Amino acid sequence: MREEGLFCQLPHAALSTLNSLRQSSFYPKGALLFVEGQPTRGLYIMCSGEVKLYVNSAEGQSLTLRIAEHGEVLGLSSLIADEPYPASAETTCPSQVSFIPRLEFLQFLRANPDVSLRVAKHLSMELNRAVQQTRMLALAPDTPAKLTQFLLEWAERHPQPSVDGLRVVLHMTHEEIARNIGASRESVSRILGDWKHRGVIRITGGTITILRPLGLQSVPTSLAKP
C-alpha cells in the first residue's frame, strides 16, 4: 500500500515526470484533504504524518476505515473510476501531502503503460484490504474479537521492539479506536480495563503493551457487549 511499492521502480524519466506533477503542501492536525461525496479532484500522496479515512451515517455516526501513513496513496480508485470520494480524509497530526490533479495523472498513465499495470496491482491491494476490513467488522463474533484483531494487526504493521511483549503505539483515544472497529467507546474502555486488570496488557500513555498475546485471544468476553 505504500508509495515505494507503486512508484519507486519506475524508469527515471517517468519518475521525474511524476515528481514534476506534484504539488506539496503542509497541513495542520484536523485538516480535511477531501470530503465524502466530493467530486474527485486528484491523487494524494502521503509524504509524512497520518490521515484518517472515515465515513459518516445519516444519523451522525462515524466509522474510521483506516489510518493512512507515510508513502500511501489516497483517492486512486475514485480517480480511475471518475467517482466521488467514498470517504473523508482528515489529518490526525501535522502532515505533508503531495497532490496530483486528476487529468494530469490520467495523461501520465496514458503515456506510461507500465505505470498503469502498477496502478492495477495497487487497486487490487486496496480491494483486498477492504475485504479484510469487512471481514473483521462483519464476521468477528464480538467486540473483544474485533479489538484483539485490530491490536494484533496494528502491532504487525508497526513493529516496536520490546522485551516484555508486543508494543502497540496508537496515540488514539478510546473513541477513535472504537470507530476503527465499529464499536462504542464504552465497550472499548471496558474491555481494555478488563484486560489490564487480568494482566494481559499494560497501558502507558498512547502505548499498549500486549504482555500475553495468546492470552489476549482467550480471555473471557462476558464483560463486554458489542
Coordinates of C-alpha atoms in Angstrom, one line a residue:
M1 CA 0.0 0.0 0.0
R2 CA 3.0 2.3 0.2
E3 CA 4.2 4.7 -2.4
E4 CA 7.5 3.0 -2.8
G5 CA 5.7 -0.2 -3.9
L6 CA 3.7 1.8 -6.5
F7 CA 6.2 4.3 -8.0
C8 CA 9.8 3.7 -6.8
Q9 CA 10.8 1.2 -9.6
L10 CA 9.6 3.5 -12.4
P11 CA 12.1 4.4 -15.1
H12 CA 14.0 7.6 -14.3
A13 CA 12.2 9.7 -17.0
A14 CA 8.7 8.6 -15.8
L15 CA 9.6 9.2 -12.2
S16 CA 10.9 12.7 -13.0
T17 CA 7.7 13.5 -14.8
L18 CA 5.6 12.2 -11.9
N19 CA 7.6 14.3 -9.5
S20 CA 7.1 17.4 -11.6
L21 CA 3.3 17.0 -11.4
R22 CA 3.3 17.0 -7.6
Q23 CA 2.1 20.0 -5.6
S24 CA 3.2 19.5 -2.0
S25 CA 1.6 21.2 1.0
F26 CA 1.8 21.1 4.8
Y27 CA -1.4 20.6 6.7
P28 CA -2.0 21.0 10.5
K29 CA -3.8 18.4 12.6
G30 CA -7.5 18.3 11.8
A31 CA -7.3 19.5 8.2
L32 CA -9.6 17.9 5.6
L33 CA -8.0 16.8 2.4
F34 CA -11.3 15.8 0.8
V35 CA -14.9 15.0 1.9
E36 CA -17.1 12.0 1.3
G37 CA -19.2 12.6 -1.8
Q38 CA -17.0 15.4 -3.2
P39 CA -16.0 15.1 -6.9
T40 CA -12.6 13.6 -7.2
R41 CA -10.0 16.3 -7.9
G42 CA -6.9 14.2 -8.0
L43 CA -4.5 11.9 -6.2
Y44 CA -3.0 12.5 -2.8
I45 CA 0.4 11.0 -1.7
M46 CA 1.3 11.0 2.0
C47 CA 4.9 12.3 2.4
S48 CA 4.8 12.4 6.2
G49 CA 2.2 12.3 9.0
E50 CA -1.1 10.4 9.2
V51 CA -4.6 10.8 7.7
K52 CA -7.8 9.2 9.0
L53 CA -10.2 7.9 6.4
Y54 CA -13.7 7.7 7.7
V55 CA -17.4 7.7 6.7
N56 CA -20.4 9.2 8.4
S57 CA -24.0 7.9 8.6
A58 CA -27.1 10.0 8.2
E59 CA -27.5 9.8 12.0
G60 CA -24.1 11.4 12.5
Q61 CA -22.3 8.2 13.5
S62 CA -18.7 7.9 12.3
L63 CA -16.7 4.8 11.3
T64 CA -12.9 5.0 10.7
L65 CA -11.9 2.9 7.7
R66 CA -8.2 3.1 8.3
I67 CA -5.3 5.3 9.1
A68 CA -3.1 6.2 6.1
E69 CA 0.6 6.8 6.8
H70 CA 3.8 7.9 5.1
G71 CA 4.0 6.7 1.5
E72 CA 0.4 5.8 1.0
V73 CA -1.7 6.9 -2.0
L74 CA -5.2 8.3 -1.4
G75 CA -8.1 8.6 -3.9
L76 CA -6.7 6.3 -6.5
S77 CA -9.8 4.1 -7.0
S78 CA -12.2 7.1 -7.2
L79 CA -9.8 8.9 -9.6
I80 CA -9.7 6.0 -12.0
A81 CA -13.4 5.3 -11.8
D82 CA -14.3 9.1 -12.0
E83 CA -16.5 8.7 -9.0
P84 CA -16.8 10.9 -5.9
Y85 CA -14.6 10.3 -3.0
P86 CA -16.2 7.4 -1.0
A87 CA -14.8 8.7 2.4
S88 CA -13.5 11.7 4.1
A89 CA -9.8 12.2 4.8
E90 CA -8.6 14.2 7.8
T91 CA -5.1 14.7 9.1
T92 CA -4.5 13.3 12.7
C93 CA -1.2 15.2 13.1
P94 CA 0.8 17.8 11.2
S95 CA 1.4 16.2 7.7
Q96 CA 3.0 16.9 4.4
V97 CA 0.9 15.7 1.4
S98 CA 1.5 15.8 -2.3
F99 CA -1.3 16.3 -4.7
I100 CA -1.5 15.5 -8.5
P101 CA -4.6 16.8 -10.4
R102 CA -6.7 14.1 -11.9
L103 CA -6.4 15.0 -15.6
E104 CA -2.6 15.3 -15.3
F105 CA -2.3 11.9 -13.7
L106 CA -4.5 10.3 -16.3
Q107 CA -2.4 11.8 -19.0
F108 CA 0.7 10.4 -17.2
L109 CA -0.8 6.9 -17.2
R110 CA -1.7 7.1 -20.9
A111 CA 1.9 8.0 -21.7
N112 CA 3.3 5.3 -19.4
P113 CA 1.5 1.9 -19.8
D114 CA 3.9 0.2 -17.4
V115 CA 2.7 2.5 -14.6
S116 CA -0.9 1.5 -15.5
L117 CA -0.1 -2.1 -14.6
R118 CA 1.3 -1.0 -11.3
V119 CA -1.8 1.0 -10.6
A120 CA -4.0 -2.1 -11.4
K121 CA -2.0 -4.1 -8.9
H122 CA -2.3 -1.3 -6.3
L123 CA -6.1 -1.2 -6.8
S124 CA -6.2 -5.0 -6.2
M125 CA -4.3 -4.5 -2.9
E126 CA -6.9 -1.8 -1.9
L127 CA -9.7 -4.2 -2.7
N128 CA -8.1 -6.9 -0.6
R129 CA -7.7 -4.5 2.4
A130 CA -11.4 -3.5 2.1
V131 CA -12.4 -7.2 2.1
Q132 CA -10.3 -7.8 5.3
Q133 CA -11.8 -4.8 6.9
T134 CA -15.3 -6.0 6.1
R135 CA -14.5 -9.5 7.3
M136 CA -13.4 -8.1 10.7
L137 CA -16.5 -5.9 11.1
A138 CA -19.0 -8.5 9.9
L139 CA -17.6 -11.8 10.9
A140 CA -15.8 -11.2 14.2
P141 CA -18.1 -12.8 16.9
D142 CA -18.0 -9.8 19.3
T143 CA -16.3 -6.6 20.2
P144 CA -13.4 -8.2 22.1
A145 CA -12.6 -10.2 19.0
K146 CA -12.6 -7.1 16.8
L147 CA -10.4 -5.3 19.3
T148 CA -8.0 -8.2 19.5
Q149 CA -7.6 -8.4 15.7
F150 CA -7.2 -4.6 15.5
L151 CA -4.4 -4.5 18.0
L152 CA -2.5 -7.6 16.7
E153 CA -2.7 -6.3 13.1
W154 CA -1.5 -2.9 14.2
A155 CA 1.4 -4.5 16.0
E156 CA 2.3 -6.5 12.9
R157 CA 2.2 -3.4 10.6
H158 CA 4.1 -1.2 13.1
P159 CA 6.6 -3.5 14.9
Q160 CA 8.0 -2.0 18.1
P161 CA 10.9 -3.9 19.8
S162 CA 10.0 -4.9 23.3
V163 CA 11.4 -7.5 25.7
D164 CA 8.1 -8.0 27.6
G165 CA 5.6 -8.4 24.8
L166 CA 4.1 -6.7 21.7
R167 CA 4.1 -2.9 21.8
V168 CA 1.3 -1.1 20.1
V169 CA 1.9 2.6 19.7
L170 CA -1.6 4.0 18.8
H171 CA -1.9 7.6 20.2
M172 CA -5.6 7.1 19.7
T173 CA -8.4 7.9 22.2
H174 CA -10.8 5.1 23.1
E175 CA -13.4 6.8 20.9
E176 CA -11.0 6.7 17.9
I177 CA -10.3 3.0 18.5
A178 CA -14.0 2.3 18.7
R179 CA -14.6 4.0 15.4
N180 CA -11.9 1.8 13.8
I181 CA -13.7 -1.4 14.8
G182 CA -17.4 -0.3 14.6
A183 CA -18.0 -0.4 18.4
S184 CA -18.9 2.0 21.2
R185 CA -16.3 3.9 23.3
E186 CA -17.8 2.4 26.4
S187 CA -17.2 -1.1 25.2
V188 CA -13.6 -0.4 24.2
S189 CA -12.9 1.2 27.6
R190 CA -14.5 -1.7 29.5
I191 CA -12.6 -4.3 27.5
L192 CA -9.2 -2.6 27.9
G193 CA -9.8 -2.1 31.6
D194 CA -10.7 -5.8 32.0
W195 CA -7.6 -6.9 30.0
K196 CA -5.4 -4.6 32.1
H197 CA -6.9 -6.0 35.3
R198 CA -6.2 -9.5 34.2
G199 CA -2.5 -8.7 33.4
V200 CA -2.9 -9.3 29.7
I201 CA -1.9 -5.8 28.7
R202 CA -0.2 -2.7 30.1
I203 CA -1.2 0.8 29.1
T204 CA 1.3 3.7 29.3
G205 CA 0.1 6.9 27.6
G206 CA -0.6 6.2 24.0
T207 CA 1.2 2.8 24.1
I208 CA -0.5 -0.6 24.8
T209 CA 1.9 -3.4 25.5
I210 CA 0.4 -6.9 25.0
L211 CA 2.1 -8.9 27.7
R212 CA 0.4 -12.2 26.8
P213 CA -0.5 -12.2 23.0
L214 CA -2.0 -15.7 23.2
G215 CA -3.9 -14.8 26.4
L216 CA -5.5 -11.8 24.6
Q217 CA -7.4 -14.2 22.4
S218 CA -8.6 -16.5 25.2
V219 CA -9.7 -14.1 28.0
P220 CA -13.5 -14.3 28.8
T221 CA -15.6 -11.8 27.0
S222 CA -18.7 -11.8 29.1
L223 CA -18.0 -8.3 30.5
A224 CA -18.1 -6.6 27.0
K225 CA -21.0 -6.0 24.8
P226 CA -20.8 -5.4 21.0

